[in-house]
Short mmCIF file of C-alpha atoms in Angstrom, two decimals:
data_model
loop_
_atom_site.label_atom_id
_atom_site.label_comp_id
_atom_site.label_asym_id
_atom_site.label_seq_id
_atom_site.Cartn_x
_atom_site.Cartn_y
_atom_site.Cartn_z
CA MET A 1 54.96 45.60 -11.43
CA TRP A 2 53.34 47.16 -8.01
CA SER A 3 54.09 43.66 -6.68
CA THR A 4 57.94 44.05 -7.69
CA ARG A 5 58.29 47.39 -6.46
CA ASN A 6 57.03 46.52 -2.97
CA LYS A 7 59.09 43.68 -2.72
CA CYS A 8 62.03 46.11 -3.59
CA THR A 9 60.78 48.41 -1.06
CA TYR A 10 59.81 47.24 1.92
CA GLU A 11 61.32 43.46 1.77
CA ASP A 12 64.93 44.60 0.66
CA LYS A 13 64.48 42.05 -2.23
CA GLU A 14 66.54 42.66 -5.55
CA VAL A 15 64.64 43.26 -8.73
CA ASN A 16 64.21 40.06 -10.93
CA LEU A 17 63.20 41.67 -14.31
CA SER A 18 62.56 38.16 -16.11
CA GLU A 19 60.33 36.95 -12.72
CA CYS A 20 58.74 40.71 -13.51
CA LYS A 21 58.44 40.31 -17.15
CA GLY A 22 56.95 36.76 -16.82
CA LEU A 23 54.39 37.42 -14.53
CA ILE A 24 53.02 40.48 -16.44
CA LEU A 25 52.75 37.98 -19.60
CA SER A 26 51.00 35.79 -17.54
CA PHE A 27 48.45 38.22 -16.08
CA ILE A 28 47.86 39.28 -19.97
CA LYS A 29 47.41 36.18 -20.93
CA ASP A 30 44.81 35.20 -18.41
CA CYS A 31 43.06 38.65 -18.46
CA SER A 32 43.02 38.31 -22.54
CA GLN A 33 41.01 35.43 -22.78
CA LEU A 34 37.04 36.51 -23.47
CA SER A 35 38.05 39.55 -21.72
CA LYS A 36 36.13 42.82 -22.81
CA SER A 37 38.93 45.46 -22.05
CA CYS A 38 42.45 43.76 -21.66
CA MET A 39 44.52 46.79 -22.63
CA ASN A 40 42.39 49.74 -23.27
CA SER A 41 44.77 52.49 -22.68
CA PRO A 42 48.11 53.68 -24.01
CA PHE A 43 49.68 53.54 -20.48
CA ASP A 44 49.37 49.44 -20.91
CA LEU A 45 50.79 49.64 -24.16
CA MET A 46 53.57 51.55 -23.00
CA ILE A 47 54.39 49.05 -20.17
CA VAL A 48 54.44 45.90 -22.41
CA SER A 49 56.65 47.73 -24.88
CA ASN A 50 59.25 48.70 -22.64
CA LEU A 51 59.58 45.33 -21.63
CA GLY A 52 60.20 44.38 -25.28
CA VAL A 53 56.68 42.48 -25.41
CA SER A 54 55.10 42.54 -28.80
CA SER A 55 51.52 43.16 -29.03
CA HIS A 56 48.55 42.42 -31.29
CA LEU A 57 44.63 42.35 -31.46
CA ARG A 58 42.92 39.13 -30.27
CA ARG A 59 40.25 37.92 -32.71
CA ALA A 60 37.10 37.55 -31.02
CA PRO A 61 35.69 34.25 -30.73
CA ARG A 62 32.35 33.49 -32.69
CA ILE A 63 29.59 32.18 -30.92
CA ARG A 64 28.22 29.39 -32.25
CA SER A 65 25.45 27.86 -29.98
CA CYS A 66 24.00 28.97 -26.38
CA ARG A 67 23.32 26.32 -23.87
CA TRP A 68 20.46 27.13 -21.32
CA ILE A 69 21.10 25.10 -18.39
CA LEU A 70 19.20 25.04 -15.31
CA PRO A 71 20.36 24.63 -11.64
CA TRP A 72 19.65 21.62 -9.54
CA TYR A 73 16.58 21.44 -7.26
CA GLU A 74 16.68 23.94 -4.48
CA GLU A 75 19.95 25.56 -6.00
CA VAL A 76 20.04 29.09 -6.80
CA LYS A 77 21.82 30.21 -10.27
CA ILE A 78 23.65 33.36 -9.80
CA SER A 79 24.82 34.93 -13.24
CA CYS A 80 27.18 37.77 -12.70
CA ASP A 81 28.70 40.21 -15.06
CA GLY A 82 30.86 43.30 -14.78
CA SER A 83 32.33 45.89 -16.94
CA SER A 84 34.32 48.96 -17.34
CA MET A 85 33.91 51.90 -19.82
CA GLY A 86 38.02 51.87 -19.69
CA ASN A 87 40.56 49.91 -17.98
CA PRO A 88 40.30 51.89 -15.70
CA GLY A 89 37.03 53.40 -16.31
CA MET A 90 33.55 54.19 -15.01
CA GLY A 91 32.20 50.42 -13.98
CA GLY A 92 29.30 48.64 -13.10
CA VAL A 93 27.96 45.29 -12.24
CA GLY A 94 24.77 43.42 -12.62
CA VAL A 95 23.42 39.72 -11.11
CA VAL A 96 20.65 37.59 -11.78
CA PHE A 97 19.20 34.79 -9.39
CA ARG A 98 17.32 32.11 -10.74
CA ASN A 99 15.85 28.77 -9.22
CA HIS A 100 15.61 25.63 -10.30
CA GLU A 101 12.83 26.14 -12.59
CA GLY A 102 14.20 28.97 -14.23
CA GLU A 103 12.46 31.49 -12.85
CA VAL A 104 13.98 35.00 -12.13
CA ILE A 105 14.01 35.40 -8.08
CA GLY A 106 16.04 38.40 -7.81
CA VAL A 107 17.89 41.07 -9.66
CA PHE A 108 20.18 43.87 -8.78
CA VAL A 109 22.81 46.07 -10.35
CA HIS A 110 25.18 48.17 -8.50
CA ASN A 111 27.49 51.48 -10.10
CA LEU A 112 31.39 51.36 -9.36
CA ASP A 113 33.81 54.23 -9.47
CA ILE A 114 36.73 54.10 -12.09
CA VAL A 115 37.76 50.66 -11.66
CA PRO A 116 39.37 48.28 -14.14
CA SER A 117 37.36 45.66 -15.65
CA PHE A 118 38.77 42.62 -13.80
CA PHE A 119 37.90 44.57 -10.48
CA ALA A 120 34.53 45.03 -11.74
CA GLU A 121 33.97 41.09 -12.82
CA CYS A 122 35.36 40.20 -9.37
CA PHE A 123 32.97 42.48 -7.59
CA ALA A 124 29.70 41.04 -9.55
CA ILE A 125 30.91 37.17 -8.31
CA ILE A 126 31.57 38.20 -4.53
CA ASP A 127 28.69 40.81 -4.65
CA GLY A 128 26.47 38.06 -6.00
CA LEU A 129 27.27 35.71 -3.42
CA SER A 130 27.22 38.09 -0.71
CA LYS A 131 23.20 39.12 -1.58
CA ALA A 132 22.94 35.33 -1.72
CA LYS A 133 24.05 35.26 1.75
CA GLU A 134 21.77 37.64 3.06
CA LYS A 135 19.02 35.74 1.42
CA ARG A 136 20.25 32.21 3.08
CA TRP A 137 20.56 30.80 0.02
CA ASN A 138 22.94 28.07 0.67
CA ARG A 139 23.35 26.00 -2.23
CA VAL A 140 24.37 28.30 -5.04
CA TRP A 141 26.08 28.22 -8.37
CA VAL A 142 28.04 30.85 -9.94
CA VAL A 143 28.25 31.77 -13.44
CA SER A 144 30.85 34.32 -14.80
CA ASP A 145 32.04 35.16 -18.42
CA SER A 146 35.70 36.22 -17.02
CA ASN A 147 38.26 33.71 -17.08
CA ALA A 148 40.79 36.27 -15.07
CA ALA A 149 38.05 36.72 -12.36
CA ILE A 150 37.59 32.82 -11.88
CA LEU A 151 41.12 32.25 -11.88
CA ALA A 152 41.80 34.80 -9.45
CA ILE A 153 38.99 33.52 -7.08
CA GLN A 154 40.49 29.80 -7.34
CA SER A 155 44.05 30.90 -6.58
CA ASN A 156 42.63 33.40 -3.70
CA LYS A 157 44.39 36.42 -5.83
CA ILE A 158 41.48 38.77 -4.82
CA PRO A 159 42.25 42.44 -5.47
CA TRP A 160 42.84 44.01 -2.07
CA ARG A 161 40.04 46.32 -1.95
CA LEU A 162 37.86 43.14 -2.15
CA GLN A 163 39.69 40.94 0.02
CA PRO A 164 37.68 41.86 3.69
CA LYS A 165 34.29 41.49 1.95
CA TRP A 166 35.67 38.16 0.00
CA ASN A 167 36.53 36.58 3.62
CA GLU A 168 33.49 37.78 5.26
CA THR A 169 31.36 35.94 2.32
CA LEU A 170 33.27 33.15 2.07
CA ASP A 171 32.63 32.26 5.83
CA GLY A 172 29.01 31.50 4.90
CA TYR A 173 29.82 29.07 2.21
CA ARG A 174 31.51 25.62 2.89
CA LYS A 175 31.01 24.36 -0.61
CA TRP A 176 29.69 26.18 -3.79
CA LEU A 177 29.97 26.04 -7.70
CA LEU A 178 31.79 28.49 -9.87
CA GLN A 179 31.52 28.13 -13.78
CA HIS A 180 33.09 30.15 -16.56
CA CYS A 181 29.39 30.19 -19.06
CA CYS A 182 31.83 28.89 -22.03
CA GLU A 183 33.69 26.34 -19.91
CA GLY A 184 33.24 23.40 -17.52
CA ILE A 185 31.83 23.42 -13.63
CA PHE A 186 34.02 23.84 -10.69
CA HIS A 187 33.62 23.02 -7.11
CA ILE A 188 34.98 25.73 -4.63
CA VAL A 189 35.54 23.99 -1.50
CA LYS A 190 36.31 25.82 1.57
CA GLY A 191 39.95 25.01 3.23
CA ASN A 192 41.83 25.75 6.20
CA SER A 193 45.10 26.58 3.96
CA SER A 194 46.05 30.35 3.02
CA GLN A 195 44.21 29.61 -0.45
CA ALA A 196 40.64 30.27 -0.92
CA GLY A 197 39.60 26.47 -1.68
CA SER A 198 41.12 23.95 -4.18
CA SER A 199 38.97 22.96 -7.77
CA GLU A 200 37.85 19.94 -9.04
CA LYS A 201 36.27 19.61 -12.59
CA ILE A 202 33.02 18.38 -13.06
CA PRO A 203 31.93 16.73 -16.32
CA GLU A 204 29.22 19.16 -18.19
CA LYS A 205 27.13 16.07 -19.01
CA ASN A 206 26.39 15.70 -15.20
CA ARG A 207 24.34 19.16 -15.20
CA PRO A 208 20.78 19.16 -15.96
CA VAL A 209 19.96 20.19 -19.72
CA THR A 210 16.56 21.60 -20.92
CA PRO A 211 14.98 20.36 -24.13
CA LEU A 212 16.01 23.88 -26.10
CA VAL A 213 19.94 22.27 -26.19
CA VAL A 214 20.18 21.16 -29.96
CA THR A 215 23.58 18.75 -30.19
CA HIS A 216 24.74 18.07 -33.83
CA GLY A 217 27.05 15.47 -34.88
CA SER A 218 26.79 11.41 -35.40
CA GLY A 219 25.84 9.89 -32.19
CA GLY A 220 24.39 12.96 -30.62
CA SER A 221 20.81 13.35 -29.24
CA ARG A 222 18.47 15.89 -31.11
CA THR A 223 15.51 17.63 -30.27
CA GLY A 224 12.96 18.49 -32.69
CA LEU A 225 9.83 17.03 -34.61
CA PHE A 226 9.82 13.38 -35.42
CA ARG A 227 9.12 12.78 -39.28
CA THR A 228 5.88 10.90 -39.66
CA PRO A 229 4.85 8.88 -42.88
CA ILE A 230 1.63 11.00 -43.84
CA SER A 231 2.77 11.67 -47.50
CA GLY A 232 0.76 9.29 -49.02
CA GLY A 233 -0.29 10.33 -52.94
CA VAL A 234 2.73 12.36 -53.30
CA GLN A 235 4.17 10.19 -56.16
CA SER A 236 0.88 10.07 -58.11
CA ALA A 237 0.27 13.33 -57.59
CA THR A 238 3.43 14.36 -58.71
CA SER A 239 3.61 12.37 -62.08
CA ALA A 240 0.10 13.39 -62.78
CA HIS A 241 0.82 16.93 -62.79
CA GLY A 242 4.45 17.43 -63.99
CA LEU A 243 5.24 18.87 -60.58
CA PRO A 244 8.92 18.82 -59.57
CA ARG A 245 9.73 16.91 -56.92
CA PRO A 246 8.95 18.17 -53.32
CA ALA A 247 12.33 19.54 -51.98
CA LEU A 248 12.84 21.27 -55.40
CA ALA A 249 9.29 22.63 -55.27
CA VAL A 250 10.08 24.01 -51.94
CA ARG A 251 13.31 25.69 -53.27
CA ASN A 252 11.15 27.28 -56.24
CA LEU A 253 8.90 28.51 -53.73
CA MET A 254 11.46 30.20 -51.25
CA GLU A 255 12.82 32.21 -54.58
CA GLN A 256 9.74 33.34 -55.84
CA ALA A 257 7.85 34.60 -52.39
CA ARG A 258 9.46 37.75 -50.87
CA PHE A 259 7.18 37.64 -47.84
CA ALA A 260 6.09 35.02 -45.35
CA HIS A 261 4.66 34.56 -41.45
CA LEU A 262 7.07 34.20 -38.99
CA CYS A 263 5.88 32.76 -35.77
CA THR A 264 7.46 33.13 -32.48
CA VAL A 265 7.52 32.61 -29.11
CA MET A 266 6.68 35.10 -26.62
CA SER A 267 9.33 36.03 -24.22
CA ARG A 268 9.15 36.83 -20.55
CA MET A 269 9.31 40.56 -21.11
CA HIS A 270 5.65 40.23 -22.42
CA HIS A 271 4.53 39.20 -19.03
CA ARG A 272 0.89 37.31 -19.42
CA ARG A 273 1.42 36.80 -23.21
CA VAL A 274 4.93 34.79 -22.20
CA GLY A 275 4.92 31.43 -24.17
CA TYR A 276 2.08 32.10 -26.69
CA PRO A 277 2.87 32.08 -30.18
CA PHE A 278 3.39 35.30 -32.02
CA GLY A 279 2.97 35.61 -35.67
CA SER A 280 4.57 38.19 -38.09
CA LEU A 281 4.37 39.29 -41.73
CA VAL A 282 8.33 39.42 -42.65
CA ASP A 283 10.17 39.89 -45.89
CA PHE A 284 13.01 37.51 -46.44
CA ALA A 285 15.88 36.31 -49.01
CA PRO A 286 17.12 32.70 -49.08
CA ASP A 287 20.97 32.15 -49.32
CA SER A 288 22.56 29.75 -51.66
CA MET A 289 21.46 26.81 -49.17
CA GLY A 290 17.92 27.96 -49.02
CA HIS A 291 18.36 29.23 -45.30
CA PRO A 292 16.26 32.31 -45.26
CA ILE A 293 17.76 35.71 -44.28
CA PHE A 294 15.75 38.45 -42.34
CA SER A 295 15.99 42.09 -41.95
CA PHE A 296 14.76 42.79 -38.42
CA SER A 297 14.49 46.15 -36.52
CA PRO A 298 15.56 45.76 -32.79
CA LEU A 299 12.11 47.25 -31.86
CA ALA A 300 10.15 44.56 -33.29
CA ILE A 301 8.41 42.06 -30.93
CA HIS A 302 9.25 39.26 -33.25
CA THR A 303 12.91 40.19 -32.86
CA ARG A 304 13.16 40.54 -29.03
CA ASN A 305 11.35 37.26 -29.14
CA LEU A 306 14.20 35.43 -31.08
CA LEU A 307 16.63 36.84 -29.07
CA ALA A 308 15.23 35.36 -26.14
CA ASP A 309 14.12 31.85 -27.69
CA PRO A 310 15.50 31.31 -31.32
CA ARG A 311 13.17 28.48 -32.17
CA CYS A 312 10.23 29.61 -34.82
CA THR A 313 8.28 28.46 -37.92
CA LEU A 314 8.34 30.47 -41.30
CA VAL A 315 5.12 29.75 -43.31
CA VAL A 316 5.69 30.60 -47.12
CA GLN A 317 3.09 30.77 -49.85
CA ILE A 318 3.06 31.22 -53.57
CA PRO A 319 2.56 35.11 -54.12
CA GLY A 320 -0.41 36.10 -55.75
CA TRP A 321 -2.94 34.10 -53.96
CA SER A 322 -3.52 33.16 -49.97
CA GLY A 323 -6.36 30.30 -50.81
CA LEU A 324 -6.40 27.00 -48.95
CA SER A 325 -5.46 24.97 -52.31
CA ASN A 326 -2.20 26.87 -52.95
CA ALA A 327 1.35 25.85 -52.23
CA ARG A 328 2.66 26.54 -48.86
CA VAL A 329 5.63 25.26 -46.93
CA THR A 330 6.28 25.56 -43.27
CA ILE A 331 10.00 25.93 -42.20
CA PHE A 332 10.95 24.84 -38.66
CA GLY A 333 14.21 26.43 -37.38
CA ASP A 334 16.32 28.54 -35.05
CA VAL A 335 17.01 31.93 -35.96
CA PHE A 336 20.20 33.81 -34.99
CA PRO A 337 21.47 37.29 -35.43
CA LEU A 338 24.55 37.57 -38.27
CA PRO A 339 27.81 38.59 -37.00
CA GLN A 340 28.97 41.86 -37.81
CA ASP A 341 31.43 40.70 -40.62
CA GLN A 342 28.57 38.83 -42.33
CA GLN A 343 26.14 42.03 -42.27
CA GLU A 344 27.28 43.30 -45.72
CA TRP A 345 26.90 39.72 -47.21
CA ALA A 346 23.37 39.31 -46.14
CA HIS A 347 22.77 42.80 -47.32
CA LYS A 348 23.75 42.19 -50.67
CA GLN A 349 21.34 38.94 -50.77
CA TYR A 350 18.81 41.33 -49.81
CA VAL A 351 19.22 43.76 -52.30
CA ALA A 352 19.50 41.13 -55.25
CA LYS A 353 15.93 40.20 -54.33
CA HIS A 354 14.26 43.09 -52.68
CA HIS A 355 16.25 45.66 -54.45
CA GLN A 356 15.63 49.03 -52.98
CA GLY A 357 13.50 47.78 -50.25
CA ALA A 358 16.47 46.34 -48.22
CA SER A 359 18.60 49.19 -49.06
CA GLN A 360 16.31 51.71 -47.49
CA GLN A 361 16.53 49.42 -44.23
CA TRP A 362 20.16 48.95 -43.92
CA GLY A 363 20.46 51.84 -41.21
CA ASN A 364 17.89 50.60 -38.85
CA PHE A 365 17.68 47.01 -39.32
CA TYR A 366 19.77 44.12 -38.36
CA TYR A 367 20.13 41.10 -40.19
CA PHE A 368 19.41 37.19 -39.13
CA ARG A 369 19.55 33.78 -40.40
CA MET A 370 17.90 30.73 -39.79
CA ASP A 371 21.33 28.57 -39.14
CA ASN A 372 19.85 25.45 -38.08
CA ILE A 373 16.38 23.81 -40.11
CA SER A 374 14.96 21.25 -38.09
CA ASP A 375 12.01 20.21 -40.28
CA ILE A 376 10.17 21.30 -43.62
CA TYR A 377 6.52 20.65 -44.19
CA PHE A 378 5.49 21.32 -47.74
CA ILE A 379 1.85 21.15 -49.00
CA GLY A 380 1.70 21.23 -52.87
CA GLY A 381 -1.73 21.75 -53.58
CA PHE A 382 -2.06 19.07 -55.99
CA GLY A 383 -2.49 16.30 -53.53
CA THR A 384 1.26 16.56 -52.45
CA VAL A 385 1.96 16.27 -48.85
CA ALA A 386 5.20 15.33 -47.60
CA TRP A 387 8.06 16.22 -44.82
CA VAL A 388 10.94 17.15 -46.96
CA ASP A 389 14.59 15.96 -46.32
CA ILE A 390 16.54 18.68 -44.98
CA LYS A 391 19.76 17.38 -46.69
CA GLU A 392 18.13 17.23 -50.29
CA TYR A 393 16.62 20.76 -49.57
CA GLU A 394 19.96 22.25 -48.78
CA THR A 395 21.92 20.18 -51.47
CA LEU A 396 19.01 21.20 -54.76
CA GLN A 397 19.56 24.19 -56.23
CA PRO A 398 16.34 25.86 -57.50
CA ASP A 399 15.29 26.32 -61.20
CA LYS A 400 16.94 29.12 -63.06
CA ILE A 401 13.58 30.24 -64.17
CA ALA A 402 12.46 30.71 -60.46
CA ILE A 403 15.87 32.92 -60.01
CA ASN A 404 16.12 34.83 -62.60
CA GLY A 405 13.69 37.65 -62.33
CA GLY A 406 11.21 35.50 -61.01
CA GLU A 407 8.46 38.24 -60.32
CA GLN A 408 8.85 40.18 -63.34
CA ASN A 409 8.88 37.10 -65.64
CA LEU A 410 5.40 36.36 -64.48
CA LYS A 411 4.68 39.97 -64.98
CA GLU A 412 5.68 40.06 -68.68
CA LEU A 413 4.15 36.48 -68.81
CA ASN A 414 0.87 37.43 -67.64
CA ALA A 415 0.77 40.43 -69.90
CA ILE A 416 1.31 38.21 -72.75
CA PHE A 417 -0.80 35.07 -72.02
CA SER A 418 -3.40 35.70 -69.36
CA LYS A 419 -6.29 36.15 -72.04
CA PRO A 420 -4.79 32.90 -74.34
CA LEU A 421 -4.83 30.87 -71.02
CA LYS A 422 -8.39 32.02 -69.73
CA GLU A 423 -9.48 30.83 -73.53
CA LEU A 424 -7.52 27.45 -73.02
CA LEU A 425 -9.05 26.50 -69.52
CA SER A 426 -12.80 27.38 -70.88
CA THR A 427 -13.04 23.96 -72.31
CA GLU A 428 -15.60 22.77 -70.08
CA ILE A 429 -16.52 25.65 -67.72
CA GLU A 430 -16.64 29.35 -68.76
CA ILE A 431 -13.92 31.39 -66.63
CA ASP A 432 -13.78 34.68 -66.05
CA ASP A 433 -10.06 35.23 -65.12
CA ALA A 434 -6.66 33.42 -65.14
CA ALA A 435 -3.24 34.28 -63.87
CA LEU A 436 -0.02 32.87 -63.70
CA ILE A 437 1.20 32.82 -60.08
CA SER A 438 3.97 30.66 -60.18
CA ILE A 439 6.70 28.98 -62.43
CA ASP A 440 9.06 26.08 -62.89
CA SER A 441 11.13 24.02 -65.48
CA LYS A 442 8.24 21.60 -65.76
CA GLY A 443 5.09 23.95 -66.03
CA VAL A 444 3.04 26.78 -64.39
CA ASP A 445 0.40 27.16 -61.48
CA ILE A 446 -2.57 29.55 -62.94
CA ARG A 447 -4.99 31.03 -60.62
CA VAL A 448 -8.30 30.73 -61.97
CA ARG A 449 -11.46 32.56 -61.06
CA GLN A 450 -15.16 31.57 -61.84
CA GLY A 451 -17.56 34.05 -60.55
CA ALA A 452 -16.17 34.47 -56.67
CA GLN A 453 -14.80 31.29 -56.59
CA PHE A 454 -10.94 31.02 -56.97
CA ASN A 455 -8.93 27.55 -57.74
CA ILE A 456 -5.55 26.72 -58.94
CA GLN A 457 -4.90 24.86 -62.09
CA ARG A 458 -1.43 23.70 -63.31
CA ILE A 459 -0.31 23.13 -66.80
CA SER A 460 2.64 21.23 -67.47
CA PHE A 461 5.36 22.24 -70.31
CA GLU A 462 6.03 19.17 -72.91
CA VAL A 463 8.47 16.17 -71.42
CA GLY A 464 11.98 16.69 -71.93
CA ASN A 465 11.91 20.47 -72.75
CA PRO A 466 12.68 21.99 -68.98
CA VAL A 467 12.30 25.47 -69.24
CA GLU A 468 15.26 27.80 -67.90
CA THR A 469 14.91 31.29 -69.33
CA LEU A 470 12.08 33.75 -69.99
CA GLU A 471 12.15 33.40 -74.03
CA GLU A 472 11.87 29.55 -73.48
CA ALA A 473 8.87 29.75 -71.16
CA LYS A 474 7.19 32.06 -73.61
CA ALA A 475 7.98 29.28 -76.39
CA SER A 476 6.62 26.50 -74.65
CA LEU A 477 3.44 28.29 -73.38
CA GLN A 478 2.99 29.78 -76.99
CA LYS A 479 3.36 26.09 -78.08
CA LEU A 480 0.66 24.87 -75.92
CA ILE A 481 -1.74 27.22 -76.99
CA ASN A 482 -1.03 26.73 -80.81
CA LYS A 483 -1.64 22.92 -80.05
CA ASP A 484 -4.90 23.60 -78.27
CA CYS A 485 -6.26 25.74 -81.30
CA ARG A 486 -5.44 22.99 -83.66
CA LEU A 487 -7.42 20.44 -81.59
CA ARG A 488 -10.57 23.05 -81.24
CA LEU A 489 -10.15 23.07 -85.40
#
């Protein structure tokens, strides 16, 4: 609008309303792509409304993956960002410099006056280049999250307040790289024309990629663990003890357990501890596919570690005992924060499993989910050792007896059958205590104590009569006890 006004005032040109309207629409379209504040004031809305332009809220894109790409050898990566609290409003910029090894070699922030968000984004790029020029970093790669700022630099439509600094900075670089953080990479070449330069798209695959990138789909590469055939003896152990197959056993275990050990990688903010594994005791709730959902405090160390590096392992054991003969599973995967529109859904999943515990955390905690499961390693406790197929694990549904009040069911069954099971298992050696710690459709796992020693024993239900409810479990256990009494008589 100011451009049209200046042409009328100083260049004696007639007002072309359709051209003015077209330019405004073009600028709105450019600035609205991933912009943090396109029309943040009623004045912007008044302008487009008077021009007969309808407006609507644009949906924010969902971030599905993050790529960490290192610069070339002896190249400096400049990550720029600028923002304002209004459009215009109080603004500021921040820039991070990294070398080809990913190390931070420089950081600076700068407060601005009342400026639009577009101005702050352009200022961040130009100021980052200016600081790199002072350090004599000649090979640079600039990354920004603003389409509008990138288009402005490509077409030399820099805000006039930044034009002198831009011209001075550009003199120090003949060729440099500019990239949107979600798009491809462009060469910015210094030329002799009135424009800042021309652009040439570079295929993204030509950039170096670290092993943290995971590509899904057929034909793509995937980093992770290789499954090795170390599951010998699984078939015999499973059939001998009436165990569910490993994938189903893991699903049942995830339903019955409430707590697990989460191991994350210490981030750079922890200085000398960076790179070391960090273990935490956390609570969780699995979703319908068996992916664990977590409730984390933003102040927790494991939360900060996951935000820097989502790779982790989760070790889950049958509740009630932590001995080496106990069944346990290690799940390898990547944990990310859930988007805001899924927080309420995750809260309901938590309440269903943890009852009042999760509702008390709702105000201060944020929900995360292991979106990608890369491997599952299961030790069943009865000679069962297996790498579990992920697709099978996600497809299977846990036994109904494990889902419906698993912990409460075990308490009730122990109250009724603890002493009879102790007598049942004392046929050869006298035992001091017996307690049920796990149940599935095929049988129960019992923790047995002899003096100071503990071990796990398995009792299978009758073949062909899978147990689904608490009453069926009571009937099956009573039948086994009655059968044993008749044999003794």
